[in-house]
Amino acid sequence: MVDLEKAPGARQQAGQGEPVRRSDAEGCLAVAIRIPVRVVVLVLVVPVRMVWDALVVAGRFLRDTVLRPVGRALAWLGRAVFVWPLVGLWRYVLVPLAKGVGRLGHVLLVVPAAWLYRWVLTPVGYALAWFFTRVGVVLAAIGRGLYAGLAWLGRYLAVVPAVWLYRWVLAPVGHALAWCGRQVARGVGLVVTGVGFVLYWTVRVLLVLPALAVWRWVLAPVGRFLAVVGREVADALGHAWRIAGHLSLVVGRFLGTLLRWTVAEPARWAYRSVLTPVGHAVRDTVLRPLAEAGRGAGRAARQALATARLTARQARADVRRMLFGEPAERKPVDRREPSAVEARTLGSSTTALTKD
């Protein structure tokens, strides 16, 4: 809460006749503006905050019940329609095709190009390098001779006369022109300085000083007043928004409790006390006997089908016997292992047959 009383130090300073500081004036202005602004802003903000909280709750419910399942379904559909076919196309079509094209290009282009480079271009390049090296040596010797001759001619036909002309003609003329230019620049500088001094004081007296006075005695106080008002309005909006949030929370809890006691609890009591016993009674008196009767009918039907299949199988066997006679009896095969005596007898007979 805002302390509307003055501090003891402030009272003493006021009693001693000291001038009130700017911060104290702004504090008094803030105290005078704060409470009405906060009351008005609270009245305006509470409905907005309650509507905002209701929209947030509705948006969360819509996100959890509609948008998120729809998004997951669309994501799965997008993977099934776009991603998986593209992955299969890349993995089983494009990659093998690219590997085949790469291998074919290696065989048809890289190997012949490497052979051509190794056995044709490299020897030709070495031969050309040797030839141009020898030619370059000869041309370099000729060029050095020509350069020396042209350098001597250029020195005595161009450089020496140019140096003499610069030293004895151009340099004195340039110094004279530079001295004249400095004098002219000094005079122009004095004129410009005087004109600038006059213009400076004219602009200062006619524009700067009135603008400074307007800023200091009009705009700055108005700006401070507006800053205090804006700060208090912003603080009031923040307090009102928080208070409206607490009020919205209380209203939401009240509505939730009201819905729970008027809808959820009666529905739960009806489900637990009425529908559950009725459902159990219906299950015990109707559904279970029907299920038992259905299972009995199923067993009887399965037994009848098994009896019919067995009768049909026997009839087919009788018809087969009447048409083709009794099937030949299969002799049982002795699958036991031979004893030691039988093994020796079998081995001796096999040896005799081998000798014969």
Coordinates of C-alpha atoms in Angstrom, one line a residue:
M1 CA 0.0 0.0 0.0
V2 CA 1.1 3.6 -0.6
D3 CA 2.1 5.6 2.5
L4 CA 0.2 8.8 2.2
E5 CA 1.9 10.4 5.2
K6 CA 5.1 12.3 4.9
A7 CA 8.3 10.8 6.4
P8 CA 9.7 12.4 9.5
G9 CA 12.7 13.7 7.6
A10 CA 10.4 15.3 5.0
R11 CA 8.4 17.0 7.8
Q12 CA 11.5 18.4 9.4
Q13 CA 12.7 19.7 6.0
A14 CA 9.3 21.2 5.2
G15 CA 9.3 22.8 8.7
Q16 CA 12.8 24.3 8.2
G17 CA 11.6 26.0 5.1
E18 CA 13.7 24.1 2.6
P19 CA 12.3 24.0 -1.0
V20 CA 10.4 20.8 -2.0
R21 CA 12.5 18.7 -4.4
R22 CA 11.3 17.5 -7.8
S23 CA 11.0 13.8 -6.7
D24 CA 8.8 14.9 -3.7
A25 CA 6.5 16.8 -6.2
E26 CA 6.3 13.8 -8.5
G27 CA 5.5 11.6 -5.4
C28 CA 2.6 13.8 -4.4
L29 CA 1.3 13.8 -8.0
A30 CA 1.7 10.0 -8.2
V31 CA -0.3 9.6 -4.9
A32 CA -3.0 11.8 -6.2
I33 CA -3.3 10.0 -9.5
R34 CA -2.7 6.3 -8.4
I35 CA -5.9 5.3 -6.6
P36 CA -8.5 6.7 -9.1
V37 CA -6.5 5.3 -12.1
R38 CA -6.3 1.9 -10.4
V39 CA -10.0 1.8 -9.6
V40 CA -10.9 2.7 -13.2
V41 CA -8.4 0.3 -14.7
L42 CA -9.6 -2.6 -12.4
V43 CA -13.2 -2.1 -13.5
L44 CA -12.1 -2.1 -17.2
V45 CA -9.6 -5.0 -17.0
V46 CA -11.6 -7.6 -14.9
P47 CA -14.0 -8.5 -17.7
V48 CA -11.2 -8.7 -20.3
R49 CA -9.1 -11.0 -18.0
M50 CA -12.1 -13.3 -17.4
V51 CA -12.8 -13.5 -21.1
W52 CA -9.1 -14.2 -21.7
D53 CA -9.0 -17.0 -19.2
A54 CA -12.2 -18.5 -20.6
L55 CA -10.7 -18.4 -24.1
V56 CA -7.4 -20.0 -22.8
V57 CA -9.4 -22.9 -21.2
A58 CA -11.4 -23.4 -24.4
G59 CA -8.3 -23.3 -26.5
R60 CA -6.5 -25.9 -24.3
F61 CA -9.6 -28.2 -24.4
L62 CA -9.8 -27.8 -28.2
R63 CA -6.0 -28.4 -28.5
D64 CA -6.1 -31.6 -26.4
T65 CA -9.3 -33.1 -27.8
V66 CA -9.3 -32.0 -31.5
L67 CA -6.2 -30.4 -32.8
R68 CA -3.6 -32.8 -31.3
P69 CA -5.4 -36.0 -32.5
V70 CA -6.0 -34.4 -35.9
G71 CA -2.4 -33.3 -36.1
R72 CA -1.2 -36.8 -35.3
A73 CA -3.5 -38.3 -37.9
L74 CA -2.4 -35.8 -40.5
A75 CA 1.3 -36.5 -39.6
W76 CA 0.8 -40.3 -40.0
L77 CA -1.1 -39.7 -43.2
G78 CA 1.6 -37.4 -44.5
R79 CA 4.3 -40.0 -43.7
A80 CA 2.2 -42.8 -45.3
V81 CA 1.5 -40.7 -48.5
F82 CA 4.7 -38.8 -49.0
V83 CA 7.6 -39.9 -46.8
W84 CA 7.4 -43.7 -47.0
P85 CA 7.0 -43.7 -50.9
L86 CA 9.8 -41.2 -51.3
V87 CA 12.0 -43.2 -49.0
G88 CA 11.2 -46.4 -50.9
L89 CA 11.8 -44.6 -54.2
W90 CA 15.2 -43.3 -52.9
R91 CA 16.3 -46.5 -51.3
Y92 CA 15.2 -49.1 -53.9
V93 CA 15.2 -47.2 -57.2
L94 CA 17.4 -44.0 -57.2
V95 CA 20.3 -45.3 -55.1
P96 CA 20.7 -48.6 -57.1
L97 CA 20.3 -46.7 -60.4
A98 CA 22.9 -44.1 -59.3
K99 CA 25.3 -46.8 -58.3
G100 CA 24.8 -48.5 -61.7
V101 CA 25.3 -45.2 -63.6
G102 CA 28.3 -44.4 -61.5
R103 CA 29.9 -47.8 -62.2
L104 CA 29.1 -47.4 -65.9
G105 CA 30.6 -43.9 -66.0
H106 CA 33.7 -45.2 -64.3
V107 CA 34.1 -47.9 -66.8
L108 CA 33.3 -45.8 -69.9
L109 CA 34.8 -42.5 -68.9
V110 CA 37.2 -42.6 -66.0
V111 CA 39.3 -45.6 -67.0
P112 CA 39.8 -44.4 -70.6
A113 CA 40.5 -40.9 -69.4
A114 CA 43.1 -42.1 -66.9
W115 CA 44.8 -44.3 -69.6
L116 CA 44.8 -41.4 -72.1
Y117 CA 46.3 -39.0 -69.4
R118 CA 49.0 -41.6 -68.3
W119 CA 50.1 -42.9 -71.7
V120 CA 49.4 -40.0 -74.1
L121 CA 49.0 -36.5 -72.5
T122 CA 51.8 -36.9 -69.9
P123 CA 54.6 -37.8 -72.4
V124 CA 53.3 -35.1 -74.8
G125 CA 53.3 -32.6 -71.9
Y126 CA 56.9 -33.5 -70.8
A127 CA 58.1 -33.0 -74.5
L128 CA 56.4 -29.7 -74.8
A129 CA 57.7 -28.5 -71.4
W130 CA 61.3 -29.4 -72.5
F131 CA 60.9 -27.6 -75.8
F132 CA 59.4 -24.4 -74.3
T133 CA 62.1 -24.4 -71.5
R134 CA 64.8 -24.3 -74.1
V135 CA 63.0 -21.7 -76.2
G136 CA 62.3 -19.7 -73.0
V137 CA 66.0 -19.6 -72.1
V138 CA 66.9 -18.2 -75.6
L139 CA 64.1 -15.6 -75.5
A140 CA 65.1 -14.6 -71.9
A141 CA 68.6 -13.8 -73.1
I142 CA 67.4 -11.7 -76.0
G143 CA 64.9 -9.9 -73.7
R144 CA 67.6 -9.0 -71.1
G145 CA 69.8 -7.5 -73.9
L146 CA 66.9 -5.5 -75.3
Y147 CA 65.9 -4.3 -71.8
A148 CA 69.4 -3.1 -71.0
G149 CA 69.6 -1.1 -74.2
L150 CA 66.1 0.4 -73.8
A151 CA 66.8 1.3 -70.2
W152 CA 70.0 3.1 -71.1
L153 CA 68.2 5.1 -73.9
G154 CA 65.2 5.9 -71.7
R155 CA 67.5 7.1 -68.9
Y156 CA 69.5 9.6 -71.0
L157 CA 66.6 10.6 -73.3
A158 CA 63.7 10.9 -70.8
V159 CA 64.6 10.6 -67.1
V160 CA 67.6 13.1 -67.0
P161 CA 65.7 15.9 -68.9
A162 CA 62.6 15.3 -66.8
V163 CA 64.6 15.6 -63.5
W164 CA 66.3 18.8 -64.7
L165 CA 62.9 20.3 -65.7
Y166 CA 61.3 19.4 -62.3
R167 CA 64.2 20.7 -60.3
W168 CA 64.8 24.0 -62.0
V169 CA 61.3 24.9 -63.5
L170 CA 58.4 23.1 -62.0
A171 CA 59.5 23.1 -58.3
P172 CA 60.0 27.0 -58.1
V173 CA 56.8 27.7 -59.9
G174 CA 54.9 25.2 -57.6
H175 CA 56.4 26.9 -54.4
A176 CA 55.3 30.3 -55.7
L177 CA 51.7 29.1 -56.4
A178 CA 51.5 27.3 -53.0
W179 CA 52.5 30.5 -51.2
C180 CA 49.9 32.5 -53.1
G181 CA 47.3 29.8 -52.3
R182 CA 48.1 29.9 -48.6
Q183 CA 47.7 33.6 -48.4
V184 CA 44.3 33.5 -50.3
A185 CA 43.1 30.7 -48.0
R186 CA 44.1 32.7 -44.9
G187 CA 42.1 35.7 -46.1
V188 CA 39.1 33.5 -47.0
G189 CA 39.4 31.8 -43.6
L190 CA 39.2 35.1 -41.8
V191 CA 36.2 36.2 -43.7
V192 CA 34.4 32.9 -43.1
T193 CA 35.3 33.0 -39.4
G194 CA 33.8 36.4 -39.0
V195 CA 30.6 35.5 -40.9
G196 CA 30.3 32.2 -38.9
F197 CA 30.7 34.1 -35.6
V198 CA 27.9 36.5 -36.6
L199 CA 25.6 33.7 -37.8
Y200 CA 26.4 31.6 -34.6
W201 CA 25.3 34.4 -32.3
T202 CA 22.3 35.2 -34.5
V203 CA 21.0 31.6 -34.5
R204 CA 21.8 31.2 -30.8
V205 CA 19.8 34.4 -29.8
L206 CA 16.9 33.8 -32.3
L207 CA 16.5 30.0 -32.1
V208 CA 18.5 28.2 -29.5
L209 CA 17.8 30.3 -26.4
P210 CA 14.0 30.4 -27.1
A211 CA 13.9 26.6 -27.8
L212 CA 15.9 26.0 -24.6
A213 CA 13.5 28.1 -22.6
V214 CA 10.5 26.3 -24.2
W215 CA 12.1 22.9 -23.4
R216 CA 13.1 23.8 -19.9
W217 CA 9.9 25.6 -18.7
V218 CA 7.2 23.9 -20.9
L219 CA 8.0 20.6 -22.5
A220 CA 10.1 19.1 -19.6
P221 CA 7.4 19.7 -16.9
V222 CA 4.7 18.4 -19.3
G223 CA 6.9 15.4 -20.2
R224 CA 7.5 14.6 -16.5
F225 CA 3.7 14.9 -15.8
L226 CA 2.9 12.6 -18.7
A227 CA 5.7 10.1 -17.6
V228 CA 4.2 10.0 -14.1
V229 CA 0.7 9.4 -15.5
G230 CA 2.0 6.7 -18.0
R231 CA 3.9 5.0 -15.2
E232 CA 1.0 5.0 -12.9
V233 CA -1.3 3.7 -15.7
A234 CA 1.1 0.9 -16.5
D235 CA 1.4 -0.1 -12.8
A236 CA -2.4 0.1 -12.5
L237 CA -2.7 -2.2 -15.5
G238 CA -0.3 -4.7 -14.0
H239 CA -2.1 -4.7 -10.6
A240 CA -5.5 -4.9 -12.2
W241 CA -4.4 -7.8 -14.5
R242 CA -3.1 -9.7 -11.5
I243 CA -6.2 -9.0 -9.4
A244 CA -8.4 -10.0 -12.3
G245 CA -6.4 -13.2 -12.6
H246 CA -7.1 -14.0 -9.0
L247 CA -10.8 -13.1 -9.5
S248 CA -10.9 -15.3 -12.6
L249 CA -9.3 -18.2 -10.7
V250 CA -11.9 -17.9 -7.9
V251 CA -14.8 -17.7 -10.4
G252 CA -13.4 -20.7 -12.3
R253 CA -13.0 -22.7 -9.2
F254 CA -16.5 -21.8 -8.1
L255 CA -17.9 -22.8 -11.5
G256 CA -15.9 -26.0 -11.4
T257 CA -17.2 -26.8 -7.9
L258 CA -20.8 -25.9 -9.0
L259 CA -20.5 -28.2 -12.1
R260 CA -19.0 -31.0 -10.0
W261 CA -21.8 -30.9 -7.4
T262 CA -24.6 -30.3 -9.9
V263 CA -23.5 -32.6 -12.8
A264 CA -20.5 -34.8 -12.0
E265 CA -21.5 -36.0 -8.5
P266 CA -25.2 -36.8 -9.4
A267 CA -23.9 -38.6 -12.6
R268 CA -21.4 -40.5 -10.5
W269 CA -24.0 -41.3 -7.9
A270 CA -26.4 -42.4 -10.6
Y271 CA -23.7 -44.6 -12.3
R272 CA -22.6 -46.1 -9.0
S273 CA -26.0 -46.5 -7.3
V274 CA -28.4 -47.1 -10.2
L275 CA -26.7 -48.0 -13.4
T276 CA -24.1 -50.4 -12.0
P277 CA -26.6 -52.5 -10.0
V278 CA -29.0 -52.5 -13.0
G279 CA -26.1 -53.5 -15.3
H280 CA -25.1 -56.3 -12.9
A281 CA -28.6 -57.6 -12.7
V282 CA -29.0 -57.5 -16.5
R283 CA -25.7 -59.3 -16.8
D284 CA -26.6 -62.0 -14.2
T285 CA -30.3 -62.5 -15.3
V286 CA -30.1 -62.0 -19.1
L287 CA -26.7 -61.9 -20.6
R288 CA -25.1 -64.8 -18.8
P289 CA -28.0 -67.2 -19.5
L290 CA -28.0 -66.1 -23.2
A291 CA -24.2 -66.6 -23.3
E292 CA -24.5 -70.1 -21.7
A293 CA -27.3 -70.9 -24.2
G294 CA -25.2 -69.7 -27.1
R295 CA -22.2 -71.7 -25.9
G296 CA -24.4 -74.8 -25.5
A297 CA -25.9 -74.3 -29.0
G298 CA -22.3 -73.9 -30.4
R299 CA -21.2 -77.1 -28.7
A300 CA -24.2 -79.0 -30.1
A301 CA -23.6 -77.6 -33.6
R302 CA -19.9 -78.5 -33.4
Q303 CA -20.8 -82.1 -32.3
A304 CA -23.3 -82.4 -35.0
L305 CA -20.8 -81.2 -37.6
A306 CA -18.2 -83.6 -36.3
T307 CA -20.7 -86.5 -36.5
A308 CA -21.6 -85.5 -40.0
R309 CA -18.0 -85.4 -41.1
L310 CA -17.3 -88.8 -39.5
T311 CA -20.4 -90.3 -41.3
A312 CA -19.3 -88.8 -44.6
R313 CA -15.7 -90.1 -44.1
Q314 CA -17.1 -93.6 -43.4
A315 CA -19.4 -93.5 -46.4
R316 CA -16.4 -92.5 -48.7
A317 CA -14.4 -95.4 -47.3
D318 CA -17.2 -97.8 -48.0
V319 CA -17.6 -96.6 -51.5
R320 CA -13.8 -96.8 -52.1
R321 CA -13.8 -100.4 -50.8
M322 CA -16.8 -101.4 -53.0
L323 CA -15.1 -99.9 -56.1
F324 CA -11.5 -100.7 -55.6
G325 CA -11.5 -103.5 -53.0
E326 CA -9.7 -103.7 -49.8
P327 CA -6.3 -101.9 -49.7
A328 CA -3.2 -104.0 -49.4
E329 CA -2.0 -104.5 -45.8
R330 CA 1.3 -102.8 -45.1
K331 CA 3.9 -105.0 -43.4
P332 CA 5.4 -103.4 -40.4
V333 CA 9.1 -102.5 -40.7
D334 CA 11.4 -103.7 -37.9
R335 CA 13.1 -100.5 -36.9
R336 CA 15.0 -101.9 -33.9
E337 CA 18.8 -101.9 -34.0
P338 CA 20.6 -105.2 -34.9
S339 CA 22.2 -107.1 -32.1
A340 CA 25.9 -107.9 -31.9
V341 CA 25.5 -111.4 -33.4
E342 CA 23.4 -110.1 -36.2
A343 CA 25.9 -107.4 -36.9
R344 CA 28.8 -109.9 -37.1
T345 CA 26.8 -112.2 -39.4
L346 CA 25.9 -109.3 -41.7
G347 CA 29.5 -108.2 -41.7
S348 CA 30.9 -111.7 -42.6
S349 CA 28.4 -112.1 -45.4
T350 CA 29.3 -108.7 -46.8
T351 CA 33.0 -109.6 -46.8
A352 CA 32.3 -112.9 -48.6
L353 CA 30.4 -111.2 -51.2
T354 CA 33.1 -108.7 -51.7
K355 CA 35.7 -111.4 -52.1
D356 CA 33.7 -113.3 -54.7

